Amino acid sequence: MKVLIVDDHDLIRKGIRLLLEGFPDVEVVGEASSGCDAITLALKHHPDIVLLDLSMPTGLDGFTTAKTIMDELRGVKIIVLTMHDEEIYVQKAIQYNIHGYLLKNSQTNDLYEALQAVYHGKRFYRTHIPQERLEKMFAEKEMKSLLTNREREIVRLTFLGYTNNQIANKLKISPKTVENHKTNIMQKLGIKEKHELIQYALKNYIADLV
């Protein structure tokens, strides 16, 4: 697998390169110290994976860099390698469809495992955030990509036991519109029965949404 390293600290880039060169199936195709350089090198070398720091003091930040590279190179995968373990950063990475998220204090075998997983099309997030919370964040992201805000609200109210008339009154729409929304929702989700809609709401934490 071809890997591009992006970090504004020279010593960190050299250390990561040294680690990667010790892996049997990894080729380092370049190093970049800024987001702009990363985009240029990515377009030149077409890496399979970009190992990307989030905090770069000059130019583009890591998330903007990741989005630009993924927009330009459809097959490329991004693994964030950062010191930031706060949920706000992990949540943003999920929103940006980042494939992997790894902390800089991780073990060497974690880095190799992340590369292998992401290269083979899997997601790899290893932080101090509990796995259950991570799964909830991913479920919310997936649901938001499928349903509109109005549709999610109708599913939530259905989960809470509201009838179509009650939902219509609450949302100030007609019962017929509620029914049409439910039909569209079930078509999007590939389900046919109301109880399946309730199960979907439970599984995807939709009842937690406001």
mmCIF file of C-alpha atoms in Angstrom:
data_model
loop_
_atom_site.group_PDB
_atom_site.id
_atom_site.type_symbol
_atom_site.label_atom_id
_atom_site.label_comp_id
_atom_site.label_asym_id
_atom_site.label_seq_id
_atom_site.Cartn_x
_atom_site.Cartn_y
_atom_site.Cartn_z
ATOM 1 C CA MET A 1 0.000 0.000 0.000
ATOM 2 C CA LYS A 2 1.232 3.495 -0.855
ATOM 3 C CA VAL A 3 1.147 5.944 2.062
ATOM 4 C CA LEU A 4 1.547 9.715 2.218
ATOM 5 C CA ILE A 5 2.579 11.231 5.567
ATOM 6 C CA VAL A 6 1.268 14.688 6.501
ATOM 7 C CA ASP A 7 2.503 16.438 9.652
ATOM 8 C CA ASP A 8 3.973 19.881 10.257
ATOM 9 C CA HIS A 9 6.693 18.499 12.572
ATOM 10 C CA ASP A 10 9.730 17.148 10.754
ATOM 11 C CA LEU A 11 10.800 14.820 13.566
ATOM 12 C CA ILE A 12 7.339 13.250 13.757
ATOM 13 C CA ARG A 13 7.241 12.704 9.980
ATOM 14 C CA LYS A 14 10.658 11.055 10.056
ATOM 15 C CA GLY A 15 9.630 8.854 12.973
ATOM 16 C CA ILE A 16 6.446 7.743 11.228
ATOM 17 C CA ARG A 17 8.385 7.033 8.034
ATOM 18 C CA LEU A 18 10.829 4.892 9.992
ATOM 19 C CA LEU A 19 7.954 2.883 11.460
ATOM 20 C CA LEU A 20 6.208 2.461 8.118
ATOM 21 C CA GLU A 21 9.362 1.356 6.358
ATOM 22 C CA GLY A 22 9.560 -1.475 8.861
ATOM 23 C CA PHE A 23 6.216 -2.848 7.653
ATOM 24 C CA PRO A 24 6.558 -5.417 4.836
ATOM 25 C CA ASP A 25 3.729 -4.203 2.605
ATOM 26 C CA VAL A 26 3.935 -0.408 2.977
ATOM 27 C CA GLU A 27 5.613 2.084 0.661
ATOM 28 C CA VAL A 28 5.994 5.717 1.738
ATOM 29 C CA VAL A 29 5.449 7.812 -1.382
ATOM 30 C CA GLY A 30 5.965 11.209 0.190
ATOM 31 C CA GLU A 31 5.947 13.565 3.157
ATOM 32 C CA ALA A 32 4.119 16.882 3.466
ATOM 33 C CA SER A 33 4.330 19.555 6.152
ATOM 34 C CA SER A 34 1.156 21.443 5.204
ATOM 35 C CA GLY A 35 -2.301 20.861 3.807
ATOM 36 C CA CYS A 36 -1.461 22.507 0.487
ATOM 37 C CA ASP A 37 1.652 20.365 0.056
ATOM 38 C CA ALA A 38 -0.379 17.282 0.982
ATOM 39 C CA ILE A 39 -2.912 17.961 -1.762
ATOM 40 C CA THR A 40 -0.158 18.538 -4.328
ATOM 41 C CA LEU A 41 1.667 15.322 -3.414
ATOM 42 C CA ALA A 42 -1.546 13.305 -3.249
ATOM 43 C CA LEU A 43 -2.482 14.366 -6.776
ATOM 44 C CA LYS A 44 1.038 13.513 -7.942
ATOM 45 C CA HIS A 45 1.521 10.114 -6.258
ATOM 46 C CA HIS A 46 -2.062 8.827 -5.860
ATOM 47 C CA PRO A 47 -1.506 7.196 -2.443
ATOM 48 C CA ASP A 48 -3.796 4.486 -1.129
ATOM 49 C CA ILE A 49 -3.755 6.048 2.341
ATOM 50 C CA VAL A 50 -2.951 9.500 3.706
ATOM 51 C CA LEU A 51 -1.760 9.618 7.315
ATOM 52 C CA LEU A 52 -2.906 13.086 8.320
ATOM 53 C CA ASP A 53 -2.318 15.307 11.325
ATOM 54 C CA LEU A 54 -5.210 17.615 12.214
ATOM 55 C CA SER A 55 -3.311 20.539 13.695
ATOM 56 C CA MET A 56 -1.221 22.390 11.120
ATOM 57 C CA PRO A 57 -0.579 26.010 12.114
ATOM 58 C CA THR A 58 -0.289 27.430 8.594
ATOM 59 C CA GLY A 59 -2.586 27.031 5.615
ATOM 60 C CA LEU A 60 -5.331 24.423 5.503
ATOM 61 C CA ASP A 61 -6.410 22.477 8.577
ATOM 62 C CA GLY A 62 -6.500 18.683 8.533
ATOM 63 C CA PHE A 63 -10.230 18.328 7.901
ATOM 64 C CA THR A 64 -10.232 20.710 4.941
ATOM 65 C CA THR A 65 -7.171 18.943 3.557
ATOM 66 C CA ALA A 66 -8.844 15.546 3.932
ATOM 67 C CA LYS A 67 -12.030 16.688 2.192
ATOM 68 C CA THR A 68 -10.114 18.211 -0.709
ATOM 69 C CA ILE A 69 -8.007 15.088 -1.228
ATOM 70 C CA MET A 70 -11.031 12.770 -1.049
ATOM 71 C CA ASP A 71 -12.951 14.977 -3.481
ATOM 72 C CA GLU A 72 -10.072 14.891 -5.963
ATOM 73 C CA LEU A 73 -9.043 11.254 -5.508
ATOM 74 C CA ARG A 74 -12.082 9.061 -5.009
ATOM 75 C CA GLY A 75 -10.255 5.908 -3.965
ATOM 76 C CA VAL A 76 -7.945 7.433 -1.377
ATOM 77 C CA LYS A 77 -8.414 6.619 2.316
ATOM 78 C CA ILE A 78 -7.654 9.004 5.179
ATOM 79 C CA ILE A 79 -6.341 8.040 8.610
ATOM 80 C CA VAL A 80 -6.131 10.892 11.086
ATOM 81 C CA LEU A 81 -3.073 10.593 13.321
ATOM 82 C CA THR A 82 -3.423 13.166 16.072
ATOM 83 C CA MET A 83 -2.985 14.033 19.716
ATOM 84 C CA HIS A 84 -6.618 15.206 19.935
ATOM 85 C CA ASP A 85 -8.809 12.706 21.759
ATOM 86 C CA GLU A 86 -11.718 15.050 22.482
ATOM 87 C CA GLU A 87 -15.116 13.925 21.247
ATOM 88 C CA ILE A 88 -15.621 17.088 19.188
ATOM 89 C CA TYR A 89 -12.685 16.119 16.945
ATOM 90 C CA VAL A 90 -13.784 12.502 16.598
ATOM 91 C CA GLN A 91 -17.335 13.637 15.801
ATOM 92 C CA LYS A 92 -16.031 15.963 13.111
ATOM 93 C CA ALA A 93 -13.905 13.176 11.634
ATOM 94 C CA ILE A 94 -17.026 11.015 11.372
ATOM 95 C CA GLN A 95 -18.913 13.862 9.710
ATOM 96 C CA TYR A 96 -16.093 14.246 7.187
ATOM 97 C CA ASN A 97 -16.165 10.501 6.394
ATOM 98 C CA ILE A 98 -12.629 9.978 7.664
ATOM 99 C CA HIS A 99 -11.789 6.267 7.432
ATOM 100 C CA GLY A 100 -9.520 5.960 10.473
ATOM 101 C CA TYR A 101 -8.691 7.854 13.649
ATOM 102 C CA LEU A 102 -5.612 7.072 15.711
ATOM 103 C CA LEU A 103 -3.824 8.849 18.552
ATOM 104 C CA LYS A 104 -0.147 9.689 18.339
ATOM 105 C CA ASN A 105 0.548 7.860 21.591
ATOM 106 C CA SER A 106 -0.754 4.596 20.104
ATOM 107 C CA GLN A 107 1.349 1.454 19.869
ATOM 108 C CA THR A 108 3.152 0.530 16.656
ATOM 109 C CA ASN A 109 0.903 -2.473 16.105
ATOM 110 C CA ASP A 110 -2.138 -0.142 16.321
ATOM 111 C CA LEU A 111 -0.791 1.858 13.399
ATOM 112 C CA TYR A 112 -0.223 -1.259 11.320
ATOM 113 C CA GLU A 113 -3.661 -2.594 12.233
ATOM 114 C CA ALA A 114 -5.230 0.711 11.220
ATOM 115 C CA LEU A 115 -3.449 0.702 7.861
ATOM 116 C CA GLN A 116 -4.522 -2.858 7.117
ATOM 117 C CA ALA A 117 -8.124 -2.289 8.159
ATOM 118 C CA VAL A 118 -8.602 0.935 6.222
ATOM 119 C CA TYR A 119 -6.769 -0.375 3.150
ATOM 120 C CA HIS A 120 -9.215 -3.289 3.027
ATOM 121 C CA GLY A 121 -12.255 -1.027 3.271
ATOM 122 C CA LYS A 122 -12.925 -1.194 7.000
ATOM 123 C CA ARG A 123 -13.348 1.594 9.510
ATOM 124 C CA PHE A 124 -10.726 1.969 12.267
ATOM 125 C CA TYR A 125 -11.260 4.379 15.158
ATOM 126 C CA ARG A 126 -9.190 3.830 18.287
ATOM 127 C CA THR A 127 -9.578 6.551 20.894
ATOM 128 C CA HIS A 128 -10.442 6.781 24.582
ATOM 129 C CA ILE A 129 -14.113 7.304 23.734
ATOM 130 C CA PRO A 130 -16.173 4.222 24.745
ATOM 131 C CA GLN A 131 -17.039 1.935 21.834
ATOM 132 C CA GLU A 132 -20.751 2.231 22.544
ATOM 133 C CA ARG A 133 -20.555 6.019 22.209
ATOM 134 C CA LEU A 134 -18.562 5.683 18.979
ATOM 135 C CA GLU A 135 -21.163 3.354 17.491
ATOM 136 C CA LYS A 136 -23.874 5.819 18.446
ATOM 137 C CA MET A 137 -22.016 8.622 16.668
ATOM 138 C CA PHE A 138 -21.644 6.534 13.513
ATOM 139 C CA ALA A 139 -25.299 5.507 13.639
ATOM 140 C CA GLU A 140 -26.407 9.135 13.912
ATOM 141 C CA LYS A 141 -24.192 10.053 10.941
ATOM 142 C CA GLU A 142 -25.633 7.247 8.826
ATOM 143 C CA MET A 143 -29.170 8.160 9.753
ATOM 144 C CA LYS A 144 -28.643 11.836 8.957
ATOM 145 C CA SER A 145 -27.430 10.888 5.501
ATOM 146 C CA LEU A 146 -30.587 8.862 4.856
ATOM 147 C CA LEU A 147 -33.375 10.945 6.382
ATOM 148 C CA THR A 148 -34.254 14.628 6.388
ATOM 149 C CA ASN A 149 -34.682 16.542 9.664
ATOM 150 C CA ARG A 150 -38.468 16.350 9.301
ATOM 151 C CA GLU A 151 -38.356 12.599 8.633
ATOM 152 C CA ARG A 152 -36.148 11.977 11.667
ATOM 153 C CA GLU A 153 -38.568 13.966 13.834
ATOM 154 C CA ILE A 154 -41.516 11.901 12.577
ATOM 155 C CA VAL A 155 -39.655 8.660 13.342
ATOM 156 C CA ARG A 156 -38.817 9.968 16.824
ATOM 157 C CA LEU A 157 -42.426 10.902 17.558
ATOM 158 C CA THR A 158 -43.647 7.570 16.196
ATOM 159 C CA PHE A 159 -41.200 5.848 18.533
ATOM 160 C CA LEU A 160 -42.664 7.855 21.420
ATOM 161 C CA GLY A 161 -46.147 6.585 20.573
ATOM 162 C CA TYR A 162 -47.664 9.603 18.860
ATOM 163 C CA THR A 163 -50.467 8.899 16.375
ATOM 164 C CA ASN A 164 -50.475 10.446 12.908
ATOM 165 C CA ASN A 165 -53.008 13.068 14.055
ATOM 166 C CA GLN A 166 -50.901 13.938 17.107
ATOM 167 C CA ILE A 167 -47.749 14.203 14.980
ATOM 168 C CA ALA A 168 -49.614 16.415 12.511
ATOM 169 C CA ASN A 169 -50.796 18.729 15.308
ATOM 170 C CA LYS A 170 -47.356 18.938 16.838
ATOM 171 C CA LEU A 171 -45.576 19.653 13.550
ATOM 172 C CA LYS A 172 -48.410 21.793 12.151
ATOM 173 C CA ILE A 173 -48.880 19.675 9.053
ATOM 174 C CA SER A 174 -51.753 17.523 7.821
ATOM 175 C CA PRO A 175 -52.204 13.854 8.814
ATOM 176 C CA LYS A 176 -51.952 13.004 5.097
ATOM 177 C CA THR A 177 -48.538 14.661 4.947
ATOM 178 C CA VAL A 178 -47.434 12.629 7.969
ATOM 179 C CA GLU A 179 -48.561 9.453 6.228
ATOM 180 C CA ASN A 180 -46.689 10.442 3.076
ATOM 181 C CA HIS A 181 -43.549 11.104 5.102
ATOM 182 C CA LYS A 182 -43.822 7.688 6.755
ATOM 183 C CA THR A 183 -44.224 6.011 3.371
ATOM 184 C CA ASN A 184 -41.086 7.771 2.092
ATOM 185 C CA ILE A 185 -39.168 6.897 5.257
ATOM 186 C CA MET A 186 -40.016 3.215 5.043
ATOM 187 C CA GLN A 187 -39.087 3.126 1.363
ATOM 188 C CA LYS A 188 -35.720 4.737 2.117
ATOM 189 C CA LEU A 189 -35.040 2.275 4.930
ATOM 190 C CA GLY A 190 -36.358 -0.748 3.047
ATOM 191 C CA ILE A 191 -38.910 -1.664 5.717
ATOM 192 C CA LYS A 192 -42.625 -2.462 5.475
ATOM 193 C CA GLU A 193 -44.068 -2.578 8.995
ATOM 194 C CA LYS A 194 -44.384 -0.002 11.767
ATOM 195 C CA HIS A 195 -42.656 -2.269 14.292
ATOM 196 C CA GLU A 196 -39.607 -2.339 12.007
ATOM 197 C CA LEU A 197 -39.551 1.460 12.120
ATOM 198 C CA ILE A 198 -39.527 1.312 15.922
ATOM 199 C CA GLN A 199 -36.673 -1.202 15.818
ATOM 200 C CA TYR A 200 -34.746 1.076 13.482
ATOM 201 C CA ALA A 201 -35.234 3.997 15.866
ATOM 202 C CA LEU A 202 -33.919 1.924 18.761
ATOM 203 C CA LYS A 203 -30.947 0.545 16.861
ATOM 204 C CA ASN A 204 -29.884 3.902 15.473
ATOM 205 C CA TYR A 205 -30.473 5.980 18.619
ATOM 206 C CA ILE A 206 -33.011 8.145 16.808
ATOM 207 C CA ALA A 207 -35.067 8.451 19.993
ATOM 208 C CA ASP A 208 -32.173 10.441 21.490
ATOM 209 C CA LEU A 209 -32.353 13.153 18.832
ATOM 210 C CA VAL A 210 -34.114 16.425 19.471
#
